[in-house]
Amino acid sequence: MNEISHRKARTIIAKTLAKGREMELKPLSVVVLDAGGHVKAFEREDGAAPGRFDIARGKAFGAVMLGMGGQAQMARAEQQAYFMAAVNGVYDGKVVPVPGGILVMGRKGEVIGAIGVTGDTSDNDQVAGVAGIEAAGFDAQP
C-alpha cells in the first residue's frame, strides 16, 4: 500500500480520538496528510480551540516534509536550532517541531503520510496518534 485511503484516514482519526477519550485528554484535533503534505482528513472535537487545525497541520507537515516525526524534530531543534529555524523559513513558518507529528509508514517501510495531533500535552498527543495509526493497520514513527 503506497497511500492512505480516505477510509483509513477516517479510521486513524476515529481511533486517535477514542484513545484520547480513554486517556481523558483535553479535546483533540487530528489531521491526516498524504505523502505530498496534502490534507486527507481533519476533525476537531467539541471544545477544542479553533486554531488547532494549523497546529495539527504544522506537526504533520513538518513530519512528512522532513521525513522525521515530531519527537525527532524536537531533538533536532534542541541540538541545532538554526537548522529548524531555516526549515521553518523554507516552509513559511508551517513546521511545528514537537511530538504529535507522526509519520505513517507503509508495509515496505516507506512514508505514506503523517498525522498531526494537538489539544493536550505534546507527549499525550503523540500517544493518542500512535494508537490511531496502529489501529488502522499502519506503523507509526513518532
Coordinates of N, CA and C in Angstrom, one line a residue, residues 1 19 23 35 40 53 59 63 68 75 77 87 93-94 96-97 127 130:
M1 N 0.9 -1.2 0.0 CA 0.0 0.0 0.0 C 0.9 1.2 0.0
K19 N -8.7 7.0 21.7 CA -7.6 6.9 22.6 C -7.6 8.1 23.5
M23 N -7.9 8.1 27.6 CA -6.9 8.7 28.4 C -7.4 10.0 29.2
A35 N 1.5 11.6 1.5 CA 2.9 11.8 1.4 C 3.4 13.1 0.8
K40 N -5.8 14.9 3.8 CA -6.8 13.8 3.5 C -8.0 13.9 4.4
F53 N -6.4 23.5 14.0 CA -6.1 23.0 12.7 C -4.7 23.3 12.2
K59 N 2.4 20.2 12.7 CA 3.0 19.0 13.3 C 3.2 17.9 12.2
A63 N 6.6 16.7 9.8 CA 7.0 15.2 9.8 C 7.1 14.7 8.3
M68 N 10.8 12.9 9.3 CA 11.1 12.6 10.7 C 9.9 13.0 11.5
A75 N 14.1 17.1 19.0 CA 15.5 16.8 19.4 C 16.5 17.5 18.5
A77 N 15.8 20.3 16.9 CA 15.7 21.7 17.2 C 16.5 22.1 18.4
V87 N 14.6 25.7 8.3 CA 13.5 24.8 7.7 C 12.2 25.6 7.8
G93 N 7.1 29.1 7.9 CA 6.7 29.0 9.3 C 5.6 27.9 9.6
K94 N 5.5 27.0 8.7 CA 4.4 26.0 8.8 C 4.8 24.7 9.6
V96 N 5.8 22.7 12.9 CA 5.7 22.7 14.4 C 6.5 21.5 14.9
P97 N 7.7 21.7 15.3 CA 8.6 20.6 15.6 C 8.5 20.0 17.0
V127 N 0.9 9.9 22.0 CA 0.4 8.5 22.4 C -0.9 8.2 21.7
V130 N -0.3 7.7 17.8 CA 0.3 6.3 17.6 C -0.7 5.3 17.7

